[in-house]
């Protein structure tokens, strides 16, 4: 995952308005107080990491590589969990990476755009691009596993209410997940208002359950905070402790969401909610699980460690806590799904993905979007994962490798930021990076051991999506180069065509991907219809390396003479493109635009795979397939359907 995992680009659309709605950009985009934003962050940002107590402690001891639940190992694991949260979540993300915001936005693609804008094209090298794109691809793998893992682990708690639920756990989990995906097209604003209170109650419950068991062994707090216990675990057990990291990291999955959701809540509110509320609640629960297992006799420990979260509940709390856990996992899944929509929109805008159908589910919040193909694709994969793995314990083997891979890539990108953007001296940057790289490599290496047991799933998904993203980006550039080679210069065309062609009333808008040369659609229209409109607009959409472009910088107009105008519309990579709305604001090129008198001419290319140098034939065929199945420019740019003319052409790359 965004993993960019990046859950990185996870969209907190349900809790706060976007910058596009408020007219402000960056961290100051919200007029609400920090406390209100901190509560909103609890409801959305921490859903994934908040559900980790359901399975992380259990998997460390009773997973695919079980270890003895004795005092040495329990104190060692608890210390590893605490210091992982401090190093990975607190120091790496909250105190360091979150300072690298792109006009307030975070996530791997936003960070890539920031590096591109700040460092210049020479430093915007292909290895950095590939790292960011691979983090994005890993996020999609993680966004499939997170809902399956979270909902299945909570549903398994039903067996403690009544053992008769056991045969129905998988069907119930599937019903919940399918229902969740089916509701996405309706938007999540109304449901999102409940996220904060539900998650606040959930985290308070985590803390309360933990305190109940810590009261019998308060010394466990000191042992957990003592890093010597983690070091002793490695000293005594060596490789076993290293393998245990593959399960311990489940406690910090979702950490990258803090960075991805920064634009919706701000660094301050996220940091406050983490340090003052979420971190204490999580650690109290983990320590409570450890105290409960240690308080048992040696024999029953194996039974308790098989599912410590659900066994730490008093009998009278089982039903409400299981229901609350289910709601929390649904919220965590919703955040990942929304994040997949948001990340997809960014990838489309930045040229890494073909145009897809994007539906806006709110008239007032531009950030609330729904992408059908992504939604149903995720649902199919999630259903297959639940059926294929059958239990959260089996899924845990596949969980973690995408997250740790994305975290490692975030550190790589962060090293570029430290040296090239922030200009840190080596004596200051290297120790920080050494700590982060050591932790990331250790966790990623420990998760690589899980590849045969299921870790190959997110890697295979990530590699497939990475291939598609890079193929689209490369093919698009080759196609633009091929079309630009035969393009006629604008001044030459204006002088020759304006004098020879018949002019007819009205406005013609010719959309072109480049701001140089005559659009193919214009040449084809003149060739076949032998007329030119009185006003001709050569329209180009450019996506900036910032999330939002201010309204006064939206339009760039150039008068080419003889009724020809060059219009460039600038959008940020988080903004939806609405051409008619933008044209309604333009009045300085021959009067206002009347849609009933305006025709939009689009060029639809048909790709012919050729043996030219550039891409292998199989990638050309893949690019051609993606091109054929991409959303029509008419739909994507919101053009009026009865005013559009499409003219085809063939391109060989």
XYZ file of C-alpha atoms in Angstrom:
653
model
C 0.000 0.000 0.000
C 0.507 4.096 -0.142
C 1.322 3.533 -0.453
C 1.517 5.275 -1.634
C 0.982 2.596 0.430
C 0.814 4.372 0.331
C -2.569 4.527 1.874
C -0.868 7.407 0.716
C -3.014 8.938 -0.816
C -5.837 7.887 1.384
C -8.594 10.453 1.106
C -10.099 11.820 4.286
C -12.975 13.129 2.256
C -15.530 12.203 4.846
C -14.310 14.409 7.630
C -13.276 17.777 6.296
C -13.674 19.978 3.217
C -10.943 20.022 0.646
C -8.840 22.986 -0.251
C -10.835 23.431 -3.394
C -13.957 24.026 -1.341
C -12.497 26.551 1.044
C -10.413 28.510 -1.369
C -7.317 28.089 0.765
C -4.331 25.855 0.390
C -1.958 24.060 2.652
C -2.304 23.465 6.359
C -4.307 26.561 6.930
C -7.131 25.385 4.730
C -9.512 24.701 7.594
C -11.173 27.326 9.711
C -12.046 24.816 12.431
C -10.067 24.580 15.623
C -7.241 22.112 16.001
C -9.213 20.071 18.519
C -12.082 19.479 16.083
C -9.635 18.513 13.344
C -7.812 16.209 15.760
C -11.105 14.399 16.460
C -11.750 14.149 12.714
C -8.271 12.691 12.224
C -9.012 10.010 14.835
C -12.053 9.016 12.789
C -10.270 8.607 9.473
C -6.480 8.661 9.664
C -6.008 6.099 12.433
C -8.554 3.492 11.369
C -5.968 1.041 10.024
C -3.400 1.333 12.800
C -6.256 1.371 15.324
C -7.483 -2.084 14.330
C -4.023 -3.656 14.667
C -4.562 -4.787 18.324
C -7.089 -7.271 16.975
C -4.345 -9.351 15.374
C -0.787 -7.956 15.718
C 0.064 -9.281 19.213
C -1.582 -12.618 18.407
C 0.332 -13.094 15.152
C 3.681 -12.431 16.845
C 3.208 -15.401 19.157
C 0.716 -17.699 17.431
C 1.216 -16.875 13.748
C 3.172 -18.739 11.101
C 6.359 -18.600 13.217
C 5.095 -19.055 16.813
C 7.240 -18.208 19.834
C 6.824 -19.113 23.493
C 4.584 -16.614 25.376
C 6.899 -16.335 28.390
C 8.089 -13.244 30.280
C 11.203 -12.707 28.119
C 9.302 -12.803 24.835
C 6.230 -10.852 25.954
C 8.314 -8.012 27.393
C 10.562 -8.106 24.317
C 7.642 -7.950 21.871
C 5.870 -5.175 23.819
C 9.093 -3.162 23.845
C 9.489 -3.723 20.092
C 5.905 -2.567 19.498
C 6.395 0.610 21.566
C 9.721 1.590 20.045
C 8.468 0.760 16.546
C 5.609 3.186 17.100
C 8.024 5.805 18.386
C 10.612 5.408 15.610
C 8.309 4.728 12.637
C 5.161 6.686 13.444
C 6.323 9.462 15.771
C 9.855 10.301 14.682
C 9.783 9.260 11.025
C 6.309 10.351 9.927
C 4.965 12.890 12.442
C 8.207 14.748 13.182
C 10.097 14.373 9.883
C 8.332 13.276 6.697
C 5.155 15.233 7.384
C 7.202 18.429 7.190
C 7.724 17.664 3.474
C 4.288 18.747 2.306
C 3.322 19.764 -1.227
C 1.197 22.854 -0.549
C -0.287 20.988 2.399
C -0.768 17.634 0.651
C 1.130 14.428 1.445
C 1.564 10.962 -0.035
C 4.086 9.453 -2.431
C 2.712 11.075 -5.605
C 2.444 14.468 -3.890
C 6.037 14.056 -2.696
C 7.150 13.147 -6.228
C 5.497 16.280 -7.568
C 7.141 18.347 -4.819
C 10.595 17.009 -5.716
C 9.872 17.650 -9.401
C 8.843 21.263 -8.837
C 11.547 22.139 -6.317
C 14.535 20.297 -7.757
C 14.111 20.954 -11.479
C 13.914 18.515 -14.346
C 17.592 17.484 -14.215
C 17.201 16.069 -10.737
C 13.780 14.596 -11.513
C 15.437 11.389 -12.631
C 13.817 8.116 -13.615
C 14.890 6.167 -10.468
C 12.981 8.629 -8.277
C 9.936 8.412 -10.558
C 10.031 4.618 -10.492
C 10.277 4.569 -6.697
C 7.228 6.793 -6.329
C 5.238 4.848 -8.911
C 6.139 1.532 -7.254
C 4.993 2.908 -3.881
C 1.711 3.800 -5.561
C 1.430 0.309 -7.034
C 2.122 -1.279 -3.635
C -0.676 0.791 -2.146
C -3.216 -0.903 -4.421
C -2.030 -4.297 -3.173
C -2.354 -3.105 0.393
C -5.786 -1.569 -0.255
C -7.022 -5.024 -1.206
C -5.569 -6.808 1.823
C -6.484 -4.206 4.479
C -10.301 -4.541 4.195
C -10.081 -8.326 4.004
C -7.723 -8.570 6.986
C -9.481 -6.009 9.186
C -13.096 -7.110 8.668
C -12.247 -10.820 8.836
C -10.311 -10.388 12.115
C -13.230 -8.534 13.730
C -15.809 -11.001 12.412
C -13.840 -13.843 14.009
C -14.734 -12.304 17.371
C -18.296 -13.542 16.860
C -17.174 -17.044 17.825
C -16.544 -15.808 21.363
C -20.140 -14.601 21.602
C -21.429 -17.940 20.381
C -19.324 -20.820 18.965
C -22.178 -21.472 16.541
C -21.027 -18.457 14.520
C -17.779 -20.223 13.492
C -19.033 -21.741 10.182
C -20.534 -18.396 9.165
C -17.557 -16.110 9.841
C -16.345 -15.996 6.223
C -19.859 -15.513 4.725
C -20.604 -12.722 7.235
C -17.294 -11.003 6.448
C -18.036 -11.265 2.717
C -21.518 -9.818 3.183
C -20.118 -6.842 5.129
C -17.391 -6.173 2.558
C -19.667 -6.499 -0.477
C -22.181 -4.185 1.197
C -19.414 -1.664 1.904
C -18.301 -1.589 -1.739
C -21.918 -1.445 -2.963
C -22.505 1.732 -0.938
C -19.509 3.628 -2.324
C -21.427 5.200 -5.216
C -23.753 6.936 -2.750
C -20.930 8.951 -1.212
C -19.747 8.834 2.388
C -20.318 12.336 3.743
C -23.289 11.448 5.965
C -21.735 8.231 7.231
C -18.425 10.027 7.675
C -19.916 12.313 10.311
C -20.167 9.243 12.562
C -16.570 8.125 12.039
C -15.053 10.411 14.672
C -17.386 9.500 17.581
C -17.239 5.767 16.759
C -13.448 5.698 16.626
C -13.173 7.830 19.786
C -15.355 5.276 21.564
C -13.306 2.449 20.076
C -9.962 3.858 21.237
C -11.363 4.602 24.707
C -12.542 0.984 24.831
C -9.067 -0.226 23.826
C -7.541 1.803 26.640
C -10.158 0.689 29.172
C -9.701 -3.015 28.384
C -5.952 -2.629 28.696
C -6.119 -0.817 32.039
C -8.321 -3.588 33.482
C -5.464 -6.082 33.067
C -2.548 -3.693 33.648
C -3.944 -2.991 37.132
C -2.864 -6.491 38.175
C 0.686 -5.943 36.855
C 1.553 -2.203 36.643
C 5.250 -3.041 36.307
C 4.570 -4.118 32.719
C 4.496 -0.412 31.768
C 8.131 0.031 32.820
C 9.161 -3.186 31.069
C 7.441 -2.077 27.847
C 9.127 1.331 27.787
C 12.542 -0.214 28.515
C 14.383 -0.737 25.174
C 16.723 -3.210 26.875
C 13.946 -5.819 26.714
C 13.815 -5.526 22.921
C 17.612 -5.816 22.715
C 17.593 -8.800 25.104
C 15.043 -10.520 22.850
C 17.462 -10.226 19.919
C 20.467 -11.212 22.039
C 18.827 -14.389 23.335
C 16.882 -15.510 20.272
C 18.676 -13.880 17.339
C 17.013 -14.967 14.111
C 13.732 -15.809 15.867
C 13.486 -12.194 17.007
C 14.189 -11.036 13.466
C 11.363 -13.221 12.143
C 9.089 -11.805 14.847
C 9.552 -8.354 13.299
C 7.398 -9.569 10.409
C 4.455 -9.753 12.820
C 5.416 -6.809 15.054
C 5.218 -4.499 12.028
C 1.479 -5.229 11.859
C 1.204 -2.894 14.857
C 2.315 0.087 12.744
C 0.546 -0.667 9.459
C -1.332 2.461 8.570
C 1.433 4.796 9.746
C 1.869 6.150 6.235
C -1.783 7.256 6.325
C -0.738 10.118 8.571
C 1.292 11.553 5.704
C -1.248 10.792 3.001
C -4.126 12.452 4.895
C -2.142 15.478 5.989
C -3.822 17.799 3.490
C -7.238 17.227 5.023
C -6.360 17.735 8.686
C -2.928 19.376 8.893
C 0.267 18.164 10.551
C -0.589 19.735 13.910
C -3.986 18.072 14.524
C -2.705 14.676 13.337
C 0.326 14.932 15.623
C -1.826 15.985 18.587
C -4.334 13.164 18.130
C -1.525 10.612 17.750
C 0.605 11.625 20.732
C -2.184 12.591 23.132
C -4.778 9.939 22.381
C -4.165 7.201 19.818
C -0.652 6.130 20.872
C -1.530 5.872 24.610
C -4.744 3.961 23.819
C -2.973 1.462 21.557
C -0.096 0.853 23.968
C -2.440 0.439 26.949
C -4.283 -2.275 25.011
C -1.106 -4.050 23.934
C 0.238 -3.958 27.486
C -3.122 -5.220 28.747
C -2.949 -8.193 26.373
C 0.566 -8.959 27.597
C -0.412 -8.609 31.271
C -3.397 -10.930 30.781
C -1.274 -13.661 29.198
C 1.451 -13.342 31.854
C -1.120 -13.536 34.670
C -2.288 -16.942 33.452
C -0.653 -20.184 34.423
C 1.789 -21.623 31.910
C -0.770 -24.078 30.519
C -3.602 -21.672 29.632
C -1.218 -19.176 28.009
C -1.307 -21.018 24.689
C -5.115 -20.718 24.663
C -5.072 -17.024 25.557
C -2.389 -16.093 23.038
C -4.469 -17.668 20.241
C -6.752 -14.588 20.360
C -5.792 -12.281 23.256
C -7.855 -9.262 22.175
C -11.230 -10.997 22.327
C -10.290 -12.992 25.436
C -9.373 -9.915 27.460
C -13.018 -8.777 27.482
C -15.334 -9.419 30.429
C -18.289 -11.572 29.482
C -20.795 -8.697 29.729
C -18.792 -6.598 27.222
C -18.318 -9.205 24.522
C -21.268 -8.246 22.308
C -20.775 -4.427 22.333
C -16.992 -4.690 21.904
C -17.267 -7.128 18.981
C -19.803 -4.817 17.311
C -17.556 -1.809 17.999
C -14.552 -3.674 16.549
C -16.573 -4.500 13.436
C -17.525 -0.843 12.994
C -13.890 0.201 13.452
C -12.704 -2.235 10.778
C -15.404 -1.024 8.381
C -14.205 2.551 8.951
C -10.597 1.495 8.380
C -11.641 -0.232 5.149
C -13.619 2.839 4.046
C -10.548 5.019 4.503
C -8.467 2.702 2.319
C -11.126 2.530 -0.403
C -11.514 6.318 -0.434
C -7.736 6.553 -0.548
C -7.666 4.320 -3.623
C -10.094 6.684 -5.371
C -8.042 9.736 -4.406
C -4.731 8.163 -5.425
C -6.195 7.047 -8.754
C -7.358 10.574 -9.518
C -3.864 11.907 -8.727
C -2.264 9.243 -10.936
C -4.595 10.134 -13.836
C -3.879 13.844 -13.490
C -0.116 13.296 -13.287
C -0.096 11.099 -16.403
C 0.551 7.676 -14.861
C -2.872 6.237 -15.603
C -5.416 6.497 -18.440
C -8.549 8.556 -17.992
C -11.145 6.677 -15.935
C -14.736 7.496 -15.165
C -14.758 9.708 -12.069
C -18.075 10.495 -10.392
C -18.422 13.272 -7.829
C -20.681 12.209 -4.978
C -20.998 15.649 -3.393
C -22.029 18.968 -4.901
C -20.054 20.904 -2.291
C -16.945 18.786 -1.604
C -14.688 18.306 -4.623
C -12.672 15.640 -2.787
C -15.574 13.211 -2.567
C -15.254 11.033 -5.638
C -16.204 7.556 -6.766
C -14.400 5.591 -9.497
C -16.506 2.561 -10.496
C -13.779 0.432 -12.104
C -11.485 0.867 -9.085
C -14.323 0.128 -6.658
C -15.466 -3.087 -8.329
C -11.909 -4.208 -9.068
C -11.012 -3.839 -5.393
C -14.178 -5.682 -4.370
C -13.430 -8.670 -6.600
C -9.872 -8.929 -5.264
C -10.974 -8.537 -1.627
C -13.585 -11.284 -2.033
C -10.987 -13.564 -3.628
C -8.547 -12.899 -0.766
C -11.142 -13.660 1.924
C -12.216 -16.885 0.207
C -8.664 -17.899 -0.715
C -7.057 -17.355 2.694
C -10.099 -18.118 4.861
C -8.853 -16.555 8.108
C -7.142 -13.407 9.321
C -4.203 -15.480 10.572
C -3.585 -16.804 7.063
C -4.007 -13.311 5.613
C -1.429 -11.975 8.070
C 1.213 -13.787 6.029
C 0.325 -11.599 3.047
C -0.076 -8.457 5.135
C 2.856 -6.187 5.837
C 5.169 -6.588 2.871
C 3.421 -3.901 0.819
C 3.371 -1.542 3.820
C 7.040 -2.035 4.686
C 7.980 -1.671 1.013
C 6.113 1.647 0.823
C 7.722 2.805 4.072
C 11.172 2.008 2.680
C 10.387 3.990 -0.493
C 9.169 6.921 1.625
C 12.567 6.965 3.329
C 14.341 6.879 -0.051
C 12.299 9.855 -1.247
C 12.881 11.560 2.094
C 16.635 11.315 1.567
C 16.209 13.286 -1.671
C 14.192 15.909 0.220
C 16.794 16.242 2.996
C 19.735 16.732 0.658
C 18.246 18.580 -2.320
C 15.250 20.496 -0.959
C 16.103 21.199 2.659
C 19.884 21.293 2.047
C 20.720 19.451 5.253
C 24.456 18.914 5.804
C 25.648 15.306 5.730
C 26.472 15.250 9.468
C 22.835 16.035 10.229
C 21.030 14.017 7.528
C 23.041 10.774 7.560
C 22.371 9.766 11.215
C 18.633 10.372 10.751
C 18.529 8.408 7.504
C 20.669 5.628 8.993
C 18.114 5.052 11.754
C 15.153 5.132 9.374
C 16.809 2.880 6.769
C 17.913 0.378 9.438
C 14.379 0.065 10.790
C 12.796 -0.101 7.311
C 15.241 -2.674 5.980
C 14.825 -4.823 9.092
C 11.041 -4.821 8.787
C 11.035 -5.321 5.026
C 13.566 -8.144 5.311
C 11.512 -9.863 8.010
C 8.429 -9.656 5.795
C 10.269 -11.130 2.812
C 10.363 -14.387 4.765
C 6.553 -14.444 4.490
C 6.609 -14.386 0.675
C 6.055 -18.166 0.235
C 3.183 -18.100 2.767
C 1.229 -15.355 1.003
C 3.501 -12.325 0.827
C 3.763 -12.914 -2.911
C 0.157 -11.717 -3.348
C 0.682 -7.971 -2.728
C 4.019 -8.142 -4.553
C 2.381 -9.712 -7.611
C -0.426 -7.156 -7.515
C 2.070 -4.331 -7.077
C 4.303 -5.497 -9.944
C 1.291 -5.877 -12.260
C 0.019 -2.376 -11.512
C 3.561 -0.962 -11.679
C 3.932 -2.433 -15.174
C 0.640 -0.878 -16.255
C 1.446 2.552 -14.786
C 4.904 2.753 -16.348
C 3.626 1.386 -19.672
C 0.962 4.089 -19.824
C 3.405 6.856 -18.905
C 6.005 5.707 -21.434
C 3.489 5.022 -24.227
C 1.833 8.404 -23.737
C 5.166 10.197 -24.114
C 6.072 8.201 -27.235
C 2.684 8.912 -28.794
C 2.970 12.646 -28.074
C 6.467 12.695 -29.590
C 5.220 10.898 -32.710
C 2.341 13.335 -33.155
C 4.536 16.370 -32.491
C 7.020 15.378 -35.230
C 4.486 15.932 -38.008
C 2.717 18.904 -36.471
C 2.508 22.119 -38.502
C 3.663 25.338 -36.767
C 0.748 27.476 -35.627
C 1.861 30.787 -37.288
C 2.197 29.081 -40.685
C -1.223 27.471 -40.413
C -2.954 30.684 -39.270
C -1.603 32.686 -42.219
C -2.385 30.084 -44.868
C -5.690 28.630 -43.595
C -7.261 31.889 -42.464
C -6.985 33.336 -45.984
C -8.056 30.272 -47.948
C -10.771 28.585 -45.841
C -14.402 29.635 -45.584
C -15.290 31.027 -42.111
C -18.598 30.018 -40.532
C -20.324 31.499 -37.449
C -19.704 30.081 -33.989
C -16.846 28.882 -31.817
C -14.755 25.752 -32.286
C -12.675 24.423 -29.406
C -9.928 22.021 -30.458
C -8.447 20.130 -27.545
C -4.779 19.232 -27.771
C -2.393 17.629 -25.301
C 0.503 19.929 -26.268
C 0.657 23.688 -26.581
C 2.833 23.518 -29.735
C 1.723 22.774 -33.269
C -1.674 22.466 -34.900
C -4.025 19.846 -33.362
C -4.708 16.847 -35.596
C -8.440 17.361 -35.141
C -8.161 20.861 -36.628
C -6.261 19.584 -39.667
C -8.761 16.743 -40.208
C -11.740 19.064 -39.832
C -10.328 21.488 -42.411
C -9.443 18.631 -44.753
C -12.913 17.048 -44.687
C -15.269 19.972 -44.026
C -13.198 22.733 -45.669
C -14.421 25.412 -43.233
C -13.159 27.256 -40.173
C -15.251 28.786 -37.404
C -15.089 32.520 -36.763
C -13.491 31.909 -33.370
C -11.093 29.013 -32.901
C -9.733 28.037 -29.469
C -6.740 25.715 -29.209
C -7.281 24.337 -25.726
C -4.662 22.550 -23.632
C -5.129 21.191 -20.101
C -1.988 21.292 -17.968
C -1.699 19.629 -14.577
C 0.649 21.431 -12.208
C 2.930 19.836 -9.607
C 0.806 21.323 -6.822
C -2.470 19.920 -5.464
C -4.520 23.052 -6.164
C -4.083 25.999 -8.533
C -5.544 29.303 -7.423
C -8.415 30.619 -9.530
C -6.549 33.674 -10.806
C -3.914 31.354 -12.305
C -6.414 28.983 -13.913
C -6.446 30.504 -17.415
C -3.562 31.496 -19.670
C -4.724 33.120 -22.908
C -2.807 34.100 -26.051
C -4.253 35.841 -29.103
C -2.794 34.208 -32.234
C -4.554 36.588 -34.618
C -7.274 36.140 -37.252
C -9.740 34.628 -34.779
C -7.325 32.049 -33.398
C -6.642 31.877 -29.651
C -4.419 29.651 -27.538
C -6.000 28.831 -24.158
C -4.177 26.852 -21.472
C -6.097 25.786 -18.370
C -3.991 25.008 -15.309
C -5.226 22.571 -12.661
C -3.659 20.974 -9.619
C -3.358 17.196 -9.394
C -6.122 17.091 -6.762
C -8.584 19.225 -8.745
C -11.328 17.920 -11.060
C -11.225 19.304 -14.608
C -14.393 21.062 -15.778
C -13.871 22.708 -19.177
C -17.325 24.360 -19.592
C -17.035 25.875 -16.104
C -13.585 27.265 -16.931
C -14.707 28.662 -20.296
C -17.589 30.463 -18.578
C -14.977 32.582 -16.775
C -13.126 33.577 -19.966
C -14.407 36.791 -21.600
C -11.262 38.272 -23.147
C -11.105 36.361 -26.431
C -14.036 37.637 -28.455
C -16.821 37.661 -25.874
C -18.345 35.068 -23.608
C -18.741 31.407 -24.544
C -22.253 30.203 -25.347
C -22.437 26.421 -25.202
C -25.185 26.284 -27.860
C -22.847 28.044 -30.292
C -19.670 26.190 -29.301
C -18.438 22.918 -30.793
C -15.715 20.794 -29.217
C -13.460 18.849 -31.577
C -11.557 15.902 -30.140
C -8.955 13.687 -31.727
C -9.214 9.981 -30.904
C -6.031 8.096 -31.682
C -5.912 4.467 -32.700
C -2.544 2.976 -31.830
C -0.733 0.712 -34.264
C 1.946 -1.445 -32.663
C 5.147 -1.119 -34.685
C 8.705 -2.386 -34.422
C 10.061 1.096 -33.736
C 12.500 1.539 -30.864
C 10.729 2.691 -27.722
C 8.784 -0.155 -26.136
C 8.618 -3.923 -26.651
C 5.680 -5.108 -28.748
C 3.902 -6.641 -25.740
C 4.017 -3.310 -23.907
C 2.769 -1.499 -27.022
C -0.181 -3.894 -27.171
C -0.829 -3.347 -23.461
C -0.731 0.419 -23.991
C -3.086 0.112 -26.977
C -5.536 -1.887 -24.838
C -5.397 0.730 -22.067
C -5.903 3.487 -24.657
C -8.978 1.768 -26.108
C -10.526 1.322 -22.675
C -9.775 4.768 -21.293
C -12.630 7.149 -20.531
C -13.674 9.454 -23.341
C -12.279 12.970 -23.097
C -15.860 14.172 -23.498
C -16.888 12.515 -20.231
C -13.692 13.215 -18.333
C -13.596 16.937 -19.123
C -17.393 17.255 -18.654
C -18.060 18.463 -22.182
C -21.694 18.780 -23.326
C -22.429 15.544 -25.192
C -24.412 17.187 -28.007
C -21.618 19.644 -28.813
C -18.734 17.188 -29.344
C -17.216 15.977 -32.624
C -14.592 13.209 -32.549
C -12.128 12.781 -35.413
C -9.966 9.670 -35.530
C -6.357 9.203 -36.509
C -3.819 6.391 -36.452
C -0.482 6.615 -34.662
C 2.409 4.139 -34.791
C 4.932 4.126 -31.950
